[in-house]
Tab-separated table of C-alpha atoms and ligand atoms in Angstrom:
chain	number	residue	atom	x	y	z
R	1481	ASN	CA	0.362	0.128	-0.089
R	1482	ASP	CA	1.432	3.442	-1.064
R	1483	LEU	CA	0.283	6.141	1.103
R	1484	LEU	CA	0.355	9.939	-0.176
R	1485	LEU	CA	0.565	12.859	1.943
R	1486	ASP	CA	-0.494	16.390	0.851
R	1487	PRO	CA	0.507	16.539	-3.055
R	1488	PHE	CA	2.033	19.908	-3.864
R	1489	ILE	CA	4.327	18.904	-7.317
R	1490	ARG	CA	3.484	20.803	-10.241
R	1491	PRO	CA	3.264	24.307	-8.782
R	1492	ASN	CA	6.232	23.744	-6.459
R	1493	ALA	CA	9.392	24.924	-8.085
R	1494	LEU	CA	11.627	23.221	-5.978
R	1495	ALA	CA	10.165	19.626	-7.225
R	1496	SER	CA	10.158	19.883	-10.574
R	1497	ASP	CA	12.230	16.691	-11.383
R	1498	VAL	CA	9.250	14.891	-9.763
R	1499	LYS	CA	6.940	13.481	-12.149
R	1500	VAL	CA	3.425	13.790	-11.002
R	1501	GLU	CA	1.680	10.581	-13.477
R	1502	ASP	CA	4.588	8.246	-12.065
R	1503	ILE	CA	3.336	8.924	-8.187
R	1504	PRO	CA	1.886	5.687	-7.105
R	1505	ALA	CA	-1.017	6.173	-4.434
R	1506	ASP	CA	-3.490	4.206	-3.165
R	1507	TYR	CA	-4.273	6.513	-0.098
R	1508	LEU	CA	-4.624	10.111	-0.292
R	1509	LEU	CA	-4.269	11.836	2.925
R	1510	ILE	CA	-4.980	15.783	2.846
R	1511	SER	CA	-4.265	17.293	6.119
R	1512	HIS	CA	-6.520	20.731	4.820
R	1513	GLY	CA	-7.715	22.708	2.433
R	1514	HIS	CA	-4.560	24.775	1.017
R	1515	GLU	CA	-3.715	24.452	-2.749
R	1516	ASP	CA	0.014	24.187	-1.222
R	1517	HIS	CA	-1.319	20.752	0.237
R	1518	LEU	CA	-3.582	19.477	-2.187
R	1519	ALA	CA	-2.609	20.660	-5.899
R	1520	ASP	CA	-1.672	17.593	-7.531
R	1521	ALA	CA	-4.551	15.401	-5.355
R	1522	GLU	CA	-7.093	15.664	-8.264
R	1523	GLU	CA	-5.015	14.613	-11.083
R	1524	ILE	CA	-3.340	11.693	-8.988
R	1525	GLY	CA	-6.495	10.454	-7.509
R	1526	LYS	CA	-8.196	10.283	-10.727
R	1527	ARG	CA	-5.306	8.645	-12.175
R	1528	THR	CA	-5.148	5.862	-9.380
R	1529	GLY	CA	-8.654	5.489	-7.833
R	1530	ALA	CA	-6.718	6.110	-4.418
R	1531	MET	CA	-9.209	6.569	-1.325
R	1532	ILE	CA	-8.878	10.037	-0.081
R	1533	ILE	CA	-8.547	10.159	3.708
R	1534	SER	CA	-9.086	13.898	4.949
R	1535	ASN	CA	-11.444	15.635	6.926
R	1536	TYR	CA	-15.691	15.581	6.023
R	1537	GLU	CA	-15.812	18.697	3.920
R	1538	ILE	CA	-12.379	18.161	2.044
R	1539	VAL	CA	-13.455	14.700	1.215
R	1540	SER	CA	-17.262	15.896	0.245
R	1541	TRP	CA	-15.418	18.269	-2.054
R	1542	TYR	CA	-13.316	15.750	-3.867
R	1543	ALA	CA	-16.768	13.751	-4.532
R	1544	ASN	CA	-18.266	16.567	-6.151
R	1545	LYS	CA	-15.496	16.583	-8.219
R	1546	GLY	CA	-15.979	12.813	-9.184
R	1547	LEU	CA	-13.551	11.107	-6.789
R	1548	SER	CA	-15.806	9.456	-4.653
R	1549	ASN	CA	-13.417	7.096	-3.261
R	1550	GLY	CA	-13.010	9.260	0.242
R	1551	HIS	CA	-13.521	7.990	3.913
R	1552	PRO	CA	-14.070	11.355	5.927
R	1553	LEU	CA	-12.902	11.805	9.442
R	1554	ASN	CA	-13.127	14.663	12.258
R	1555	HIS	CA	-10.854	15.275	15.100
R	1556	GLY	CA	-10.007	12.317	17.510
R	1557	GLY	CA	-11.675	9.989	15.126
R	1558	LYS	CA	-9.717	7.217	14.741
R	1559	LYS	CA	-10.158	4.322	11.841
R	1560	ALA	CA	-8.495	0.968	10.483
R	1561	PHE	CA	-7.490	0.518	7.045
R	1562	GLU	CA	-5.940	-2.474	5.419
R	1563	PHE	CA	-2.513	-0.649	6.108
R	1564	GLY	CA	-2.959	0.403	9.309
R	1565	SER	CA	-4.942	3.302	11.385
R	1566	VAL	CA	-5.402	6.875	10.974
R	1567	LYS	CA	-6.383	8.893	13.699
R	1568	TYR	CA	-6.972	12.733	12.454
R	1569	VAL	CA	-5.705	15.102	14.702
R	1570	ASN	CA	-5.825	18.744	16.064
R	1571	ALA	CA	-4.108	21.217	14.369
R	1572	VAL	CA	-4.067	25.241	14.791
R	1573	HIS	CA	-4.164	26.182	11.438
R	1574	SER	CA	-6.810	27.388	8.736
R	1575	SER	CA	-8.296	25.292	5.742
R	1576	MET	CA	-9.887	27.033	2.778
R	1577	LEU	CA	-10.086	25.363	-0.479
R	1578	PRO	CA	-8.720	26.761	-3.468
R	1579	ASP	CA	-11.924	27.561	-4.919
R	1580	GLY	CA	-12.964	29.462	-1.840
R	1581	SER	CA	-15.404	26.485	-0.391
R	1582	TYR	CA	-15.229	25.538	3.032
R	1583	GLY	CA	-12.192	23.195	3.756
R	1584	GLY	CA	-13.339	21.886	7.541
R	1585	ASN	CA	-10.534	22.442	10.195
R	1586	PRO	CA	-7.377	21.870	9.593
R	1587	GLY	CA	-6.147	18.380	10.922
R	1588	GLY	CA	-2.469	16.022	11.126
R	1589	PHE	CA	-2.202	12.382	10.949
R	1590	VAL	CA	-1.205	10.084	13.734
R	1591	MET	CA	-0.808	6.430	11.592
R	1592	GLU	CA	-0.068	2.998	13.241
R	1593	MET	CA	1.088	0.799	10.765
R	1594	GLU	CA	3.649	-1.665	11.022
R	1595	GLY	CA	4.259	-1.616	14.467
R	1596	LYS	CA	5.599	1.621	14.213
R	1597	THR	CA	3.788	5.163	14.620
R	1598	LEU	CA	3.875	7.961	12.400
R	1599	TYR	CA	2.608	11.589	13.213
R	1600	TYR	CA	2.261	13.911	10.091
R	1601	ALA	CA	1.362	17.379	12.164
R	1602	GLY	CA	0.426	19.250	9.301
R	1603	ASP	CA	0.379	22.788	9.236
R	1604	THR	CA	0.130	23.522	12.442
R	1605	ALA	CA	1.283	26.361	15.478
R	1606	LEU	CA	2.550	24.465	18.387
R	1607	SER	CA	-0.162	23.559	20.890
R	1608	MET	CA	-0.794	21.795	24.170
R	1609	ASP	CA	-2.737	19.022	22.024
R	1610	MET	CA	0.311	17.597	21.267
R	1611	GLN	CA	1.280	16.467	24.756
R	1612	LEU	CA	-1.862	13.512	24.486
R	1613	ILE	CA	0.094	12.596	21.315
R	1614	GLY	CA	3.044	12.351	23.177
R	1615	LYS	CA	1.516	10.770	26.209
R	1616	TYR	CA	-0.757	8.189	24.271
R	1617	GLN	CA	0.768	7.319	21.022
R	1618	LYS	CA	4.415	8.071	21.312
R	1619	PRO	CA	5.246	8.501	17.709
R	1620	ASP	CA	8.781	6.872	16.305
R	1621	MET	CA	9.169	9.429	13.719
R	1622	ALA	CA	7.299	12.785	13.360
R	1623	ILE	CA	6.516	14.967	10.524
R	1624	LEU	CA	6.756	18.968	11.638
R	1625	PRO	CA	6.057	22.132	9.971
R	1626	ILE	CA	9.375	24.362	10.481
R	1627	GLY	CA	9.292	27.479	8.530
R	1628	ASP	CA	7.460	29.629	10.858
R	1629	ASN	CA	5.322	32.700	9.132
R	1630	PHE	CA	2.420	30.542	8.289
R	1631	THR	CA	3.037	27.786	10.811
R	1632	MET	CA	5.643	26.941	13.405
R	1633	GLY	CA	9.012	27.583	13.589
R	1634	ILE	CA	12.099	25.849	14.687
R	1635	GLU	CA	12.182	27.399	17.958
R	1636	ASP	CA	8.505	26.276	18.677
R	1637	ALA	CA	8.844	22.901	16.466
R	1638	VAL	CA	12.187	21.983	19.003
R	1639	ILE	CA	9.120	22.256	21.672
R	1640	ALA	CA	6.818	20.359	19.540
R	1641	ALA	CA	8.833	17.275	18.986
R	1642	ASP	CA	9.415	17.480	23.303
R	1643	PHE	CA	5.673	17.568	23.369
R	1644	VAL	CA	5.060	14.621	21.367
R	1645	GLN	CA	8.040	12.798	22.707
R	1646	CYS	CA	9.964	11.871	19.689
R	1647	ASP	CA	13.204	12.628	19.203
R	1648	LYS	CA	13.541	11.614	15.321
R	1649	ILE	CA	11.542	14.949	13.515
R	1650	VAL	CA	11.397	15.054	9.463
R	1651	GLY	CA	10.919	18.824	8.981
R	1652	MET	CA	8.463	20.492	5.940
R	1653	HIS	CA	6.916	23.326	4.753
R	1654	TYR	CA	9.841	25.064	4.457
R	1655	ASP	CA	12.001	27.099	1.550
R	1656	SER	CA	8.609	26.838	-1.243
R	1657	PHE	CA	8.093	30.094	-0.933
R	1658	PRO	CA	10.258	33.399	0.166
R	1659	PRO	CA	8.640	33.719	3.644
R	1660	ILE	CA	9.253	30.242	4.927
R	1661	ALA	CA	12.899	29.769	3.931
R	1662	ILE	CA	15.191	28.232	6.577
R	1663	GLN	CA	19.050	28.409	7.539
R	1664	LYS	CA	19.362	24.345	7.361
R	1665	GLU	CA	22.177	23.811	9.514
R	1666	GLU	CA	21.089	26.409	12.293
R	1667	ALA	CA	17.883	24.504	12.249
R	1668	LYS	CA	19.730	21.180	12.842
R	1669	ALA	CA	21.776	22.603	15.298
R	1670	ALA	CA	18.590	24.144	17.138
R	1671	PHE	CA	16.927	20.427	17.727
R	1672	GLU	CA	20.593	18.666	18.106
R	1673	ALA	CA	20.837	21.096	20.909
R	1674	ALA	CA	17.297	19.688	22.470
R	1675	GLY	CA	19.040	16.152	21.991
R	1676	LYS	CA	16.958	15.336	18.616
R	1677	GLU	CA	17.308	14.707	14.841
R	1678	LEU	CA	16.344	16.908	12.318
R	1679	ILE	CA	16.239	15.341	8.819
R	1680	LEU	CA	15.932	17.702	6.142
R	1681	MET	CA	15.190	15.293	3.379
R	1682	GLU	CA	16.200	16.049	-0.330
R	1683	ILE	CA	13.216	15.869	-2.699
R	1684	GLY	CA	13.022	12.284	-4.867
R	1685	SER	CA	15.197	10.769	-1.417
R	1686	SER	CA	13.530	7.999	0.705
R	1687	LEU	CA	13.642	7.343	4.223
R	1688	GLU	CA	13.447	4.206	6.743
R	1689	PHE	CA	12.346	3.934	10.562
F	2750	NI	NI1	-1.890	25.641	5.241
């Protein structure tokens, strides 16, 4: 099973070498309605028939576009799928869809599969709710936004890593637009000083955990 999270490829200058038409997907997980999280979801969903997992409003928006293979969640809700389970968790952000439609409330995903737990925060501020994830789910790896301006920055992401009790962090939501450009070495050093590892993946690279 291939899970694809928040595809933002064709309009993303950094991802110009990635071929959207070759990306496999059995499940498409969409955290919120912003263009830079779902730009390629319709195309990939139509080609692959992947199940769209998101909040009710976003799943309904895609159903109206003919993508009827969707599974809606709402905050706190967990559902078992063939590959494992997904829980939709709180994110502090906004969620309007590209055409101005209401995109529900934004979220993140806690995924449990093959004995591992992965937390994908989506776009969010630091929030006390992250402590619940640390207390009860203890992710093996967490994907956190670090670009500041529209989401947490590095300083708060280090605290978030502490809240979710995870030492292995993959950074996201940085460098794609000028306001969210980061200093990579400084970012890694900030996590290292807190006893944590910040992984900044090259586009097209892979990672096992
Ligand atoms: Ni956003």
